[in-house]
PDB file of N, CA and C in Angstrom:
ATOM      1  N   MET C   1      93.548 127.052 110.721  1.00 46.00           N
ATOM      2  CA  MET C   1      94.617 126.166 111.155  1.00 46.00           C
ATOM      3  C   MET C   1      94.456 125.797 112.631  1.00 46.00           C
ATOM      4  N   GLN C   2      94.011 126.755 113.427  1.00 50.00           N
ATOM      5  CA  GLN C   2      93.829 126.507 114.852  1.00 50.00           C
ATOM      6  C   GLN C   2      92.734 125.471 115.078  1.00 50.00           C
ATOM      7  N   LYS C   3      91.649 125.558 114.311  1.00 54.00           N
ATOM      8  CA  LYS C   3      90.547 124.609 114.451  1.00 54.00           C
ATOM      9  C   LYS C   3      91.005 123.195 114.096  1.00 54.00           C
ATOM     10  N   GLN C   4      91.874 123.068 113.065  1.00 56.00           N
ATOM     11  CA  GLN C   4      92.381 121.762 112.666  1.00 56.00           C
ATOM     12  C   GLN C   4      93.248 121.154 113.764  1.00 56.00           C
ATOM     13  N   ALA C   5      94.110 121.937 114.392  1.00 54.00           N
ATOM     14  CA  ALA C   5      94.958 121.435 115.475  1.00 54.00           C
ATOM     15  C   ALA C   5      94.112 121.008 116.665  1.00 54.00           C
ATOM     16  N   ALA C   6      93.090 121.787 116.968  1.00 49.00           N
ATOM     17  CA  ALA C   6      92.221 121.438 118.093  1.00 49.00           C
ATOM     18  C   ALA C   6      91.467 120.154 117.804  1.00 49.00           C
ATOM     19  N   SER C   7      91.032 119.964 116.563  1.00 63.00           N
ATOM     20  CA  SER C   7      90.274 118.765 116.250  1.00 63.00           C
ATOM     21  C   SER C   7      91.160 117.521 116.248  1.00 63.00           C
ATOM     22  N   CYS C   8      92.457 117.662 115.945  1.00 74.00           N
ATOM     23  CA  CYS C   8      93.364 116.503 116.009  1.00 74.00           C
ATOM     24  C   CYS C   8      93.470 115.992 117.439  1.00 74.00           C
ATOM     25  N   GLY C   9      93.635 116.897 118.386  1.00 74.00           N
ATOM     26  CA  GLY C   9      93.675 116.496 119.787  1.00 74.00           C
ATOM     27  C   GLY C   9      92.334 115.921 120.230  1.00 74.00           C
ATOM     28  N   HIS C  10      91.271 116.511 119.730  1.00 75.00           N
ATOM     29  CA  HIS C  10      89.926 116.028 120.054  1.00 75.00           C
ATOM     30  C   HIS C  10      89.734 114.616 119.504  1.00 75.00           C
ATOM     31  N   ILE C  11      90.227 114.365 118.310  1.00 78.00           N
ATOM     32  CA  ILE C  11      90.097 113.032 117.702  1.00 78.00           C
ATOM     33  C   ILE C  11      90.877 112.001 118.508  1.00 78.00           C
ATOM     34  N   ARG C  12      92.084 112.335 118.909  1.00 81.00           N
ATOM     35  CA  ARG C  12      92.916 111.384 119.662  1.00 81.00           C
ATOM     36  C   ARG C  12      92.294 110.972 120.988  1.00 81.00           C
ATOM     37  N   GLU C  13      91.449 111.809 121.529  1.00 82.00           N
ATOM     38  CA  GLU C  13      90.790 111.503 122.800  1.00 82.00           C
ATOM     39  C   GLU C  13      89.419 110.845 122.605  1.00 82.00           C
ATOM     40  N   ASN C  14      88.960 110.766 121.382  1.00 83.00           N
ATOM     41  CA  ASN C  14      87.656 110.201 121.077  1.00 83.00           C
ATOM     42  C   ASN C  14      87.668 108.690 121.337  1.00 83.00           C
ATOM     43  N   PRO C  15      86.743 108.177 122.128  1.00 87.00           N
ATOM     44  CA  PRO C  15      86.700 106.732 122.409  1.00 87.00           C
ATOM     45  C   PRO C  15      86.503 105.881 121.150  1.00 87.00           C
ATOM     46  N   ARG C  16      85.744 106.398 120.195  1.00 90.00           N
ATOM     47  CA  ARG C  16      85.579 105.649 118.931  1.00 90.00           C
ATOM     48  C   ARG C  16      86.897 105.551 118.176  1.00 90.00           C
ATOM     49  N   PHE C  17      87.684 106.619 118.193  1.00 90.00           N
ATOM     50  CA  PHE C  17      88.987 106.595 117.526  1.00 90.00           C
ATOM     51  C   PHE C  17      89.916 105.593 118.206  1.00 90.00           C
ATOM     52  N   LEU C  18      89.933 105.615 119.520  1.00 91.00           N
ATOM     53  CA  LEU C  18      90.787 104.678 120.260  1.00 91.00           C
ATOM     54  C   LEU C  18      90.367 103.232 120.001  1.00 91.00           C
ATOM     55  N   ALA C  19      89.061 102.990 119.922  1.00 94.00           N
ATOM     56  CA  ALA C  19      88.568 101.643 119.624  1.00 94.00           C
ATOM     57  C   ALA C  19      88.955 101.240 118.203  1.00 94.00           C
ATOM     58  N   LEU C  20      88.868 102.179 117.272  1.00 94.00           N
ATOM     59  CA  LEU C  20      89.252 101.897 115.889  1.00 94.00           C
ATOM     60  C   LEU C  20      90.742 101.550 115.793  1.00 94.00           C
ATOM     61  N   VAL C  21      91.566 102.305 116.488  1.00 94.00           N
ATOM     62  CA  VAL C  21      93.015 102.041 116.468  1.00 94.00           C
ATOM     63  C   VAL C  21      93.304 100.661 117.046  1.00 94.00           C
ATOM     64  N   ARG C  22      92.659 100.324 118.160  1.00 96.00           N
ATOM     65  CA  ARG C  22      92.864  98.993 118.753  1.00 96.00           C
ATOM     66  C   ARG C  22      92.420  97.884 117.812  1.00 96.00           C
ATOM     67  N   LYS C  23      91.234  98.062 117.208  1.00 96.00           N
ATOM     68  CA  LYS C  23      90.699  97.047 116.307  1.00 96.00           C
ATOM     69  C   LYS C  23      91.597  96.877 115.078  1.00 96.00           C
ATOM     70  N   ARG C  24      92.034  97.993 114.504  1.00 96.00           N
ATOM     71  CA  ARG C  24      92.894  97.939 113.323  1.00 96.00           C
ATOM     72  C   ARG C  24      94.246  97.326 113.655  1.00 96.00           C
ATOM     73  N   ASN C  25      94.826  97.693 114.786  1.00 97.00           N
ATOM     74  CA  ASN C  25      96.119  97.137 115.187  1.00 97.00           C
ATOM     75  C   ASN C  25      96.029  95.642 115.473  1.00 97.00           C
ATOM     76  N   ARG C  26      94.960  95.218 116.122  1.00 97.00           N
ATOM     77  CA  ARG C  26      94.764  93.794 116.403  1.00 97.00           C
ATOM     78  C   ARG C  26      94.667  92.989 115.110  1.00 97.00           C
ATOM     79  N   PHE C  27      93.889  93.505 114.163  1.00 97.00           N
ATOM     80  CA  PHE C  27      93.720  92.824 112.884  1.00 97.00           C
ATOM     81  C   PHE C  27      95.038  92.775 112.110  1.00 97.00           C
ATOM     82  N   ALA C  28      95.746  93.883 112.050  1.00 97.00           N
ATOM     83  CA  ALA C  28      97.023  93.931 111.334  1.00 97.00           C
ATOM     84  C   ALA C  28      98.049  93.013 111.995  1.00 97.00           C
ATOM     85  N   PHE C  29      98.075  92.968 113.327  1.00 98.00           N
ATOM     86  CA  PHE C  29      99.012  92.089 114.024  1.00 98.00           C
ATOM     87  C   PHE C  29      98.693  90.625 113.734  1.00 98.00           C
ATOM     88  N   PHE C  30      97.409  90.274 113.703  1.00 98.00           N
ATOM     89  CA  PHE C  30      97.005  88.902 113.405  1.00 98.00           C
ATOM     90  C   PHE C  30      97.479  88.489 112.008  1.00 98.00           C
ATOM     91  N   LEU C  31      97.242  89.352 111.018  1.00 97.00           N
ATOM     92  CA  LEU C  31      97.673  89.030 109.656  1.00 97.00           C
ATOM     93  C   LEU C  31      99.196  88.961 109.559  1.00 97.00           C
ATOM     94  N   ALA C  32      99.876  89.872 110.228  1.00 97.00           N
ATOM     95  CA  ALA C  32     101.346  89.848 110.223  1.00 97.00           C
ATOM     96  C   ALA C  32     101.868  88.580 110.887  1.00 97.00           C
ATOM     97  N   ALA C  33     101.214  88.151 111.959  1.00 97.00           N
ATOM     98  CA  ALA C  33     101.627  86.919 112.638  1.00 97.00           C
ATOM     99  C   ALA C  33     101.468  85.710 111.715  1.00 97.00           C
ATOM    100  N   LEU C  34     100.401  85.686 110.921  1.00 97.00           N
ATOM    101  CA  LEU C  34     100.222  84.594 109.959  1.00 97.00           C
ATOM    102  C   LEU C  34     101.361  84.556 108.947  1.00 97.00           C
ATOM    103  N   ILE C  35     101.738  85.712 108.443  1.00 96.00           N
ATOM    104  CA  ILE C  35     102.829  85.777 107.468  1.00 96.00           C
ATOM    105  C   ILE C  35     104.142  85.346 108.103  1.00 96.00           C
ATOM    106  N   VAL C  36     104.417  85.829 109.303  1.00 96.00           N
ATOM    107  CA  VAL C  36     105.665  85.461 109.990  1.00 96.00           C
ATOM    108  C   VAL C  36     105.702  83.959 110.249  1.00 96.00           C
ATOM    109  N   MET C  37     104.590  83.380 110.672  1.00 97.00           N
ATOM    110  CA  MET C  37     104.560  81.931 110.898  1.00 97.00           C
ATOM    111  C   MET C  37     104.816  81.166 109.606  1.00 97.00           C
ATOM    112  N   ALA C  38     104.251  81.636 108.503  1.00 96.00           N
ATOM    113  CA  ALA C  38     104.476  80.964 107.217  1.00 96.00           C
ATOM    114  C   ALA C  38     105.945  81.037 106.816  1.00 96.00           C
ATOM    115  N   TYR C  39     106.545  82.215 106.928  1.00 95.00           N
ATOM    116  CA  TYR C  39     107.955  82.360 106.560  1.00 95.00           C
ATOM    117  C   TYR C  39     108.859  81.534 107.475  1.00 95.00           C
ATOM    118  N   PHE C  40     108.604  81.583 108.772  1.00 96.00           N
ATOM    119  CA  PHE C  40     109.443  80.817 109.696  1.00 96.00           C
ATOM    120  C   PHE C  40     109.249  79.319 109.526  1.00 96.00           C
ATOM    121  N   SER C  41     108.049  78.891 109.193  1.00 95.00           N
ATOM    122  CA  SER C  41     107.860  77.460 108.954  1.00 95.00           C
ATOM    123  C   SER C  41     108.669  77.018 107.743  1.00 95.00           C
ATOM    124  N   TYR C  42     108.740  77.849 106.734  1.00 93.00           N
ATOM    125  CA  TYR C  42     109.565  77.537 105.560  1.00 93.00           C
ATOM    126  C   TYR C  42     111.035  77.418 105.957  1.00 93.00           C
ATOM    127  N   ILE C  43     111.506  78.352 106.749  1.00 94.00           N
ATOM    128  CA  ILE C  43     112.899  78.334 107.197  1.00 94.00           C
ATOM    129  C   ILE C  43     113.171  77.112 108.072  1.00 94.00           C
ATOM    130  N   LEU C  44     112.237  76.764 108.958  1.00 95.00           N
ATOM    131  CA  LEU C  44     112.424  75.597 109.823  1.00 95.00           C
ATOM    132  C   LEU C  44     112.453  74.298 109.016  1.00 95.00           C
ATOM    133  N   VAL C  45     111.583  74.191 108.039  1.00 94.00           N
ATOM    134  CA  VAL C  45     111.605  72.999 107.184  1.00 94.00           C
ATOM    135  C   VAL C  45     112.920  72.952 106.406  1.00 94.00           C
ATOM    136  N   LEU C  46     113.347  74.082 105.919  1.00 92.00           N
ATOM    137  CA  LEU C  46     114.612  74.158 105.198  1.00 92.00           C
ATOM    138  C   LEU C  46     115.784  73.759 106.087  1.00 92.00           C
ATOM    139  N   ALA C  47     115.738  74.145 107.349  1.00 94.00           N
ATOM    140  CA  ALA C  47     116.841  73.847 108.270  1.00 94.00           C
ATOM    141  C   ALA C  47     116.825  72.396 108.753  1.00 94.00           C
ATOM    142  N   PHE C  48     115.654  71.865 109.050  1.00 95.00           N
ATOM    143  CA  PHE C  48     115.579  70.559 109.695  1.00 95.00           C
ATOM    144  C   PHE C  48     115.134  69.406 108.796  1.00 95.00           C
ATOM    145  N   SER C  49     114.566  69.717 107.658  1.00 91.00           N
ATOM    146  CA  SER C  49     114.111  68.658 106.763  1.00 91.00           C
ATOM    147  C   SER C  49     114.259  69.089 105.299  1.00 91.00           C
ATOM    148  N   PRO C  50     115.471  69.452 104.900  1.00 90.00           N
ATOM    149  CA  PRO C  50     115.654  69.962 103.533  1.00 90.00           C
ATOM    150  C   PRO C  50     115.352  68.920 102.459  1.00 90.00           C
ATOM    151  N   HIS C  51     115.492  67.636 102.799  1.00 91.00           N
ATOM    152  CA  HIS C  51     115.196  66.600 101.810  1.00 91.00           C
ATOM    153  C   HIS C  51     113.721  66.628 101.392  1.00 91.00           C
ATOM    154  N   TRP C  52     112.846  67.060 102.305  1.00 90.00           N
ATOM    155  CA  TRP C  52     111.424  67.139 101.973  1.00 90.00           C
ATOM    156  C   TRP C  52     111.177  68.188 100.896  1.00 90.00           C
ATOM    157  N   LEU C  53     111.921  69.305 100.960  1.00 88.00           N
ATOM    158  CA  LEU C  53     111.744  70.362  99.970  1.00 88.00           C
ATOM    159  C   LEU C  53     112.265  69.960  98.598  1.00 88.00           C
ATOM    160  N   ALA C  54     113.158  68.971  98.558  1.00 88.00           N
ATOM    161  CA  ALA C  54     113.738  68.531  97.293  1.00 88.00           C
ATOM    162  C   ALA C  54     112.905  67.459  96.592  1.00 88.00           C
ATOM    163  N   LEU C  55     111.871  66.974  97.234  1.00 88.00           N
ATOM    164  CA  LEU C  55     111.042  65.927  96.627  1.00 88.00           C
ATOM    165  C   LEU C  55     110.307  66.469  95.402  1.00 88.00           C
ATOM    166  N   PRO C  56     110.335  65.720  94.308  1.00 89.00           N
ATOM    167  CA  PRO C  56     109.570  66.175  93.130  1.00 89.00           C
ATOM    168  C   PRO C  56     108.071  66.054  93.398  1.00 89.00           C
ATOM    169  N   LEU C  57     107.304  66.917  92.775  1.00 86.00           N
ATOM    170  CA  LEU C  57     105.849  66.860  92.952  1.00 86.00           C
ATOM    171  C   LEU C  57     105.284  65.564  92.398  1.00 86.00           C
ATOM    172  N   PHE C  58     105.771  65.150  91.236  1.00 86.00           N
ATOM    173  CA  PHE C  58     105.360  63.890  90.620  1.00 86.00           C
ATOM    174  C   PHE C  58     106.604  63.195  90.096  1.00 86.00           C
ATOM    175  N   ASP C  59     106.549  61.904  89.919  1.00 88.00           N
ATOM    176  CA  ASP C  59     107.705  61.157  89.398  1.00 88.00           C
ATOM    177  C   ASP C  59     108.138  61.719  88.051  1.00 88.00           C
ATOM    178  N   GLY C  60     109.436  61.950  87.937  1.00 85.00           N
ATOM    179  CA  GLY C  60     110.003  62.445  86.691  1.00 85.00           C
ATOM    180  C   GLY C  60     109.822  63.934  86.479  1.00 85.00           C
ATOM    181  N   MET C  61     109.241  64.632  87.427  1.00 83.00           N
ATOM    182  CA  MET C  61     109.003  66.066  87.291  1.00 83.00           C
ATOM    183  C   MET C  61     110.147  66.837  87.934  1.00 83.00           C
ATOM    184  N   ALA C  62     110.563  67.929  87.319  1.00 85.00           N
ATOM    185  CA  ALA C  62     111.669  68.731  87.852  1.00 85.00           C
ATOM    186  C   ALA C  62     111.209  69.674  88.965  1.00 85.00           C
ATOM    187  N   THR C  63     109.943  70.023  88.997  1.00 85.00           N
ATOM    188  CA  THR C  63     109.421  70.930  90.021  1.00 85.00           C
ATOM    189  C   THR C  63     109.305  70.183  91.348  1.00 85.00           C
ATOM    190  N   ASN C  64     109.830  70.813  92.401  1.00 90.00           N
ATOM    191  CA  ASN C  64     109.829  70.143  93.702  1.00 90.00           C
ATOM    192  C   ASN C  64     108.883  70.833  94.689  1.00 90.00           C
ATOM    193  N   THR C  65     108.739  70.206  95.852  1.00 91.00           N
ATOM    194  CA  THR C  65     107.825  70.735  96.874  1.00 91.00           C
ATOM    195  C   THR C  65     108.311  72.072  97.440  1.00 91.00           C
ATOM    196  N   GLY C  66     109.619  72.281  97.435  1.00 91.00           N
ATOM    197  CA  GLY C  66     110.150  73.548  97.938  1.00 91.00           C
ATOM    198  C   GLY C  66     109.666  74.729  97.117  1.00 91.00           C
ATOM    199  N   LEU C  67     109.641  74.567  95.809  1.00 92.00           N
ATOM    200  CA  LEU C  67     109.153  75.625  94.935  1.00 92.00           C
ATOM    201  C   LEU C  67     107.660  75.871  95.173  1.00 92.00           C
ATOM    202  N   LEU C  68     106.916  74.815  95.318  1.00 92.00           N
ATOM    203  CA  LEU C  68     105.481  74.937  95.574  1.00 92.00           C
ATOM    204  C   LEU C  68     105.224  75.632  96.912  1.00 92.00           C
ATOM    205  N   PHE C  69     105.990  75.246  97.932  1.00 93.00           N
ATOM    206  CA  PHE C  69     105.852  75.861  99.254  1.00 93.00           C
ATOM    207  C   PHE C  69     106.197  77.351  99.198  1.00 93.00           C
ATOM    208  N   GLY C  70     107.256  77.694  98.489  1.00 93.00           N
ATOM    209  CA  GLY C  70     107.650  79.100  98.338  1.00 93.00           C
ATOM    210  C   GLY C  70     106.586  79.912  97.612  1.00 93.00           C
ATOM    211  N   LEU C  71     106.047  79.360  96.547  1.00 95.00           N
ATOM    212  CA  LEU C  71     104.974  80.054  95.821  1.00 95.00           C
ATOM    213  C   LEU C  71     103.726  80.215  96.689  1.00 95.00           C
ATOM    214  N   ALA C  72     103.436  79.205  97.497  1.00 96.00           N
ATOM    215  CA  ALA C  72     102.273  79.291  98.391  1.00 96.00           C
ATOM    216  C   ALA C  72     102.433  80.432  99.397  1.00 96.00           C
ATOM    217  N   ILE C  73     103.650  80.646  99.872  1.00 96.00           N
ATOM    218  CA  ILE C  73     103.891  81.748 100.813  1.00 96.00           C
ATOM    219  C   ILE C  73     103.674  83.087 100.120  1.00 96.00           C
ATOM    220  N   ILE C  74     104.129  83.202  98.880  1.00 96.00           N
ATOM    221  CA  ILE C  74     103.926  84.447  98.134  1.00 96.00           C
ATOM    222  C   ILE C  74     102.435  84.689  97.900  1.00 96.00           C
ATOM    223  N   VAL C  75     101.717  83.658  97.511  1.00 97.00           N
ATOM    224  CA  VAL C  75     100.274  83.781  97.290  1.00 97.00           C
ATOM    225  C   VAL C  75      99.567  84.150  98.599  1.00 97.00           C
ATOM    226  N   LEU C  76      99.976  83.521  99.697  1.00 97.00           N
ATOM    227  CA  LEU C  76      99.389  83.842 101.003  1.00 97.00           C
ATOM    228  C   LEU C  76      99.606  85.317 101.343  1.00 97.00           C
ATOM    229  N   THR C  77     100.789  85.827 101.061  1.00 97.00           N
ATOM    230  CA  THR C  77     101.087  87.229 101.330  1.00 97.00           C
ATOM    231  C   THR C  77     100.169  88.148 100.527  1.00 97.00           C
ATOM    232  N   VAL C  78      99.988  87.843  99.260  1.00 97.00           N
ATOM    233  CA  VAL C  78      99.118  88.659  98.404  1.00 97.00           C
ATOM    234  C   VAL C  78      97.664  88.574  98.881  1.00 97.00           C
ATOM    235  N   VAL C  79      97.214  87.385  99.223  1.00 98.00           N
ATOM    236  CA  VAL C  79      95.828  87.201  99.674  1.00 98.00           C
ATOM    237  C   VAL C  79      95.579  87.951 100.989  1.00 98.00           C
ATOM    238  N   LEU C  80      96.506  87.836 101.937  1.00 97.00           N
ATOM    239  CA  LEU C  80      96.306  88.521 103.219  1.00 97.00           C
ATOM    240  C   LEU C  80      96.379  90.035 103.061  1.00 97.00           C
ATOM    241  N   THR C  81      97.195  90.507 102.138  1.00 97.00           N
ATOM    242  CA  THR C  81      97.230  91.937 101.846  1.00 97.00           C
ATOM    243  C   THR C  81      95.884  92.385 101.282  1.00 97.00           C
ATOM    244  N   ALA C  82      95.323  91.599 100.384  1.00 98.00           N
ATOM    245  CA  ALA C  82      94.009  91.923  99.819  1.00 98.00           C
ATOM    246  C   ALA C  82      92.927  91.903 100.894  1.00 98.00           C
ATOM    247  N   VAL C  83      93.021  90.962 101.826  1.00 97.00           N
ATOM    248  CA  VAL C  83      92.060  90.898 102.937  1.00 97.00           C
ATOM    249  C   VAL C  83      92.142  92.169 103.774  1.00 97.00           C
ATOM    250  N   TYR C  84      93.368  92.619 104.072  1.00 97.00           N
ATOM    251  CA  TYR C  84      93.517  93.837 104.870  1.00 97.00           C
ATOM    252  C   TYR C  84      92.972  95.048 104.120  1.00 97.00           C
ATOM    253  N   VAL C  85      93.324  95.174 102.847  1.00 97.00           N
ATOM    254  CA  VAL C  85      92.873  96.324 102.053  1.00 97.00           C
ATOM    255  C   VAL C  85      91.353  96.345 101.958  1.00 97.00           C
ATOM    256  N   ARG C  86      90.754  95.191 101.753  1.00 97.00           N
ATOM    257  CA  ARG C  86      89.295  95.121 101.653  1.00 97.00           C
ATOM    258  C   ARG C  86      88.633  95.576 102.953  1.00 97.00           C
ATOM    259  N   ARG C  87      89.158  95.075 104.074  1.00 96.00           N
ATOM    260  CA  ARG C  87      88.561  95.468 105.357  1.00 96.00           C
ATOM    261  C   ARG C  87      88.820  96.950 105.645  1.00 96.00           C
ATOM    262  N   ALA C  88      90.012  97.419 105.291  1.00 95.00           N
ATOM    263  CA  ALA C  88      90.324  98.838 105.509  1.00 95.00           C
ATOM    264  C   ALA C  88      89.391  99.724 104.684  1.00 95.00           C
ATOM    265  N   ASN C  89      89.170  99.350 103.437  1.00 95.00           N
ATOM    266  CA  ASN C  89      88.298 100.155 102.575  1.00 95.00           C
ATOM    267  C   ASN C  89      86.846 100.125 103.027  1.00 95.00           C
ATOM    268  N   ARG C  90      86.381  98.992 103.495  1.00 93.00           N
ATOM    269  CA  ARG C  90      84.965  98.866 103.867  1.00 93.00           C
ATOM    270  C   ARG C  90      84.673  99.354 105.281  1.00 93.00           C
ATOM    271  N   GLU C  91      85.534  99.010 106.211  1.00 93.00           N
ATOM    272  CA  GLU C  91      85.222  99.258 107.619  1.00 93.00           C
ATOM    273  C   GLU C  91      86.044 100.401 108.212  1.00 93.00           C
ATOM    274  N   PHE C  92      87.357 100.296 108.121  1.00 93.00           N
ATOM    275  CA  PHE C  92      88.218 101.270 108.794  1.00 93.00           C
ATOM    276  C   PHE C  92      88.069 102.665 108.195  1.00 93.00           C
ATOM    277  N   ASP C  93      87.991 102.762 106.872  1.00 93.00           N
ATOM    278  CA  ASP C  93      87.850 104.075 106.242  1.00 93.00           C
ATOM    279  C   ASP C  93      86.511 104.719 106.576  1.00 93.00           C
ATOM    280  N   ALA C  94      85.452 103.913 106.615  1.00 91.00           N
ATOM    281  CA  ALA C  94      84.135 104.460 106.968  1.00 91.00           C
ATOM    282  C   ALA C  94      84.132 104.977 108.407  1.00 91.00           C
ATOM    283  N   ASP C  95      84.735 104.213 109.307  1.00 90.00           N
ATOM    284  CA  ASP C  95      84.818 104.658 110.707  1.00 90.00           C
ATOM    285  C   ASP C  95      85.661 105.926 110.823  1.00 90.00           C
ATOM    286  N   THR C  96      86.764 105.978 110.091  1.00 89.00           N
ATOM    287  CA  THR C  96      87.637 107.152 110.123  1.00 89.00           C
ATOM    288  C   THR C  96      86.898 108.390 109.627  1.00 89.00           C
ATOM    289  N   THR C  97      86.155 108.253 108.557  1.00 89.00           N
ATOM    290  CA  THR C  97      85.394 109.378 108.007  1.00 89.00           C
ATOM    291  C   THR C  97      84.344 109.859 109.006  1.00 89.00           C
ATOM    292  N   GLU C  98      83.672 108.936 109.654  1.00 87.00           N
ATOM    293  CA  GLU C  98      82.665 109.311 110.647  1.00 87.00           C
ATOM    294  C   GLU C  98      83.297 110.012 111.850  1.00 87.00           C
ATOM    295  N   ILE C  99      84.404 109.512 112.321  1.00 86.00           N
ATOM    296  CA  ILE C  99      85.096 110.139 113.468  1.00 86.00           C
ATOM    297  C   ILE C  99      85.556 111.542 113.091  1.00 86.00           C
ATOM    298  N   ARG C 100      86.100 111.685 111.887  1.00 85.00           N
ATOM    299  CA  ARG C 100      86.564 113.000 111.409  1.00 85.00           C
ATOM    300  C   ARG C 100      85.385 113.961 111.287  1.00 85.00           C
ATOM    301  N   ARG C 101      84.270 113.476 110.759  1.00 84.00           N
ATOM    302  CA  ARG C 101      83.072 114.317 110.596  1.00 84.00           C
ATOM    303  C   ARG C 101      82.575 114.793 111.945  1.00 84.00           C
ATOM    304  N   GLN C 102      82.539 113.909 112.931  1.00 82.00           N
ATOM    305  CA  GLN C 102      82.087 114.297 114.276  1.00 82.00           C
ATOM    306  C   GLN C 102      83.023 115.307 114.913  1.00 82.00           C
ATOM    307  N   ALA C 103      84.312 115.184 114.664  1.00 79.00           N
ATOM    308  CA  ALA C 103      85.288 116.094 115.280  1.00 79.00           C
ATOM    309  C   ALA C 103      85.205 117.496 114.694  1.00 79.00           C
ATOM    310  N   LEU C 104      84.797 117.603 113.446  1.00 76.00           N
ATOM    311  CA  LEU C 104      84.747 118.910 112.804  1.00 76.00           C
ATOM    312  C   LEU C 104      83.425 119.625 113.009  1.00 76.00           C
ATOM    313  N   LYS C 105      82.505 119.030 113.759  1.00 72.00           N
ATOM    314  CA  LYS C 105      81.219 119.687 114.052  1.00 72.00           C
ATOM    315  C   LYS C 105      81.417 120.879 114.941  1.00 72.00           C
TER     316      LYS C 105
END
Protein backbone atom coordinates (compact mmCIF):
# COMPACT_ATOMS: atom_id res chain seq x y z
CA MET A 1 0.00 0.00 0.00
CA GLN A 2 2.87 2.36 0.79
CA LYS A 3 4.45 1.77 -2.63
CA GLN A 4 1.12 2.58 -4.34
CA ALA A 5 0.75 5.88 -2.45
CA ALA A 6 4.32 6.84 -3.28
CA SER A 7 3.82 6.06 -6.95
CA CYS A 8 0.65 8.23 -7.10
CA GLY A 9 2.64 11.25 -5.95
CA HIS A 10 5.42 10.26 -8.32
CA ILE A 11 2.94 10.07 -11.21
CA ARG A 12 1.47 13.50 -10.46
CA GLU A 13 4.93 15.03 -10.72
CA ASN A 14 5.82 13.18 -13.93
CA PRO A 15 6.19 15.63 -16.86
CA ARG A 16 4.63 13.09 -19.24
CA PHE A 17 1.58 12.83 -16.98
CA LEU A 18 1.23 16.60 -16.80
CA ALA A 19 1.52 16.84 -20.59
CA LEU A 20 -1.10 14.10 -20.98
CA VAL A 21 -3.50 15.91 -18.64
CA ARG A 22 -3.04 19.18 -20.55
CA LYS A 23 -3.50 17.48 -23.92
CA ARG A 24 -6.59 15.57 -22.77
CA ASN A 25 -8.15 18.65 -21.15
CA ARG A 26 -7.51 20.79 -24.23
CA PHE A 27 -9.12 18.19 -26.49
CA ALA A 28 -12.12 17.69 -24.19
CA PHE A 29 -12.61 21.46 -23.86
CA PHE A 30 -12.52 21.87 -27.65
CA LEU A 31 -15.17 19.18 -28.15
CA ALA A 32 -17.30 20.60 -25.33
CA ALA A 33 -17.04 24.07 -26.87
CA LEU A 34 -18.32 22.68 -30.18
CA ILE A 35 -21.34 21.16 -28.45
CA VAL A 36 -22.06 24.34 -26.49
CA MET A 37 -21.85 26.43 -29.66
CA ALA A 38 -24.26 24.08 -31.43
CA TYR A 39 -26.78 24.18 -28.57
CA PHE A 40 -26.54 27.95 -28.16
CA SER A 41 -26.89 28.51 -31.89
CA TYR A 42 -30.12 26.52 -31.77
CA ILE A 43 -31.37 28.64 -28.87
CA LEU A 44 -30.36 31.88 -30.62
CA VAL A 45 -32.15 30.89 -33.82
CA LEU A 46 -35.17 29.92 -31.75
CA ALA A 47 -35.12 33.28 -29.98
CA PHE A 48 -34.41 35.59 -32.91
CA SER A 49 -35.66 33.76 -35.99
CA PRO A 50 -38.28 31.20 -34.94
CA HIS A 51 -40.04 31.44 -38.30
CA TRP A 52 -36.97 29.85 -39.91
CA LEU A 53 -37.35 26.77 -37.70
CA ALA A 54 -40.99 26.43 -38.75
CA LEU A 55 -40.23 26.23 -42.47
CA PRO A 56 -41.11 22.86 -43.99
CA LEU A 57 -38.23 20.95 -45.54
CA PHE A 58 -40.20 20.50 -48.77
CA ASP A 59 -43.54 21.87 -49.96
CA GLY A 60 -46.42 20.01 -48.37
CA MET A 61 -44.16 18.22 -45.90
CA ALA A 62 -44.94 18.29 -42.17
CA THR A 63 -41.29 17.96 -41.11
CA ASN A 64 -39.68 21.35 -40.55
CA THR A 65 -36.14 22.71 -40.37
CA GLY A 66 -36.33 22.96 -36.58
CA LEU A 67 -36.68 19.20 -36.26
CA LEU A 68 -33.80 18.65 -38.66
CA PHE A 69 -31.62 21.13 -36.77
CA GLY A 70 -32.44 19.44 -33.45
CA LEU A 71 -31.63 16.00 -34.82
CA ALA A 72 -28.36 17.33 -36.25
CA ILE A 73 -27.34 18.54 -32.78
CA ILE A 74 -28.07 15.11 -31.32
CA VAL A 75 -26.07 13.41 -34.08
CA LEU A 76 -23.21 15.88 -33.56
CA THR A 77 -23.18 15.04 -29.85
CA VAL A 78 -22.98 11.30 -30.56
CA VAL A 79 -20.27 11.77 -33.20
CA LEU A 80 -18.11 13.99 -30.97
CA THR A 81 -18.49 11.53 -28.11
CA ALA A 82 -17.30 8.75 -30.42
CA VAL A 83 -14.36 10.92 -31.50
CA TYR A 84 -13.35 11.45 -27.87
CA VAL A 85 -13.72 7.76 -26.98
CA ARG A 86 -11.69 6.70 -30.01
CA ARG A 87 -8.86 9.08 -29.18
CA ALA A 88 -8.99 8.13 -25.50
CA ASN A 89 -8.78 4.43 -26.33
CA ARG A 90 -5.97 4.81 -28.86
CA GLU A 91 -3.83 7.58 -27.43
CA PHE A 92 -4.71 8.59 -23.88
CA ASP A 93 -5.03 5.05 -22.52
CA ALA A 94 -1.72 3.99 -24.08
CA ASP A 95 0.04 7.01 -22.58
CA THR A 96 -1.59 6.35 -19.19
CA THR A 97 -0.45 2.72 -19.21
CA GLU A 98 3.10 3.74 -20.09
CA ILE A 99 3.23 6.40 -17.36
CA ARG A 100 1.86 3.91 -14.82
CA ARG A 101 4.39 1.27 -15.91
CA GLN A 102 7.28 3.73 -15.52
CA ALA A 103 6.08 4.79 -12.07
CA LEU A 104 5.94 1.24 -10.77
CA LYS A 105 9.54 0.44 -11.78
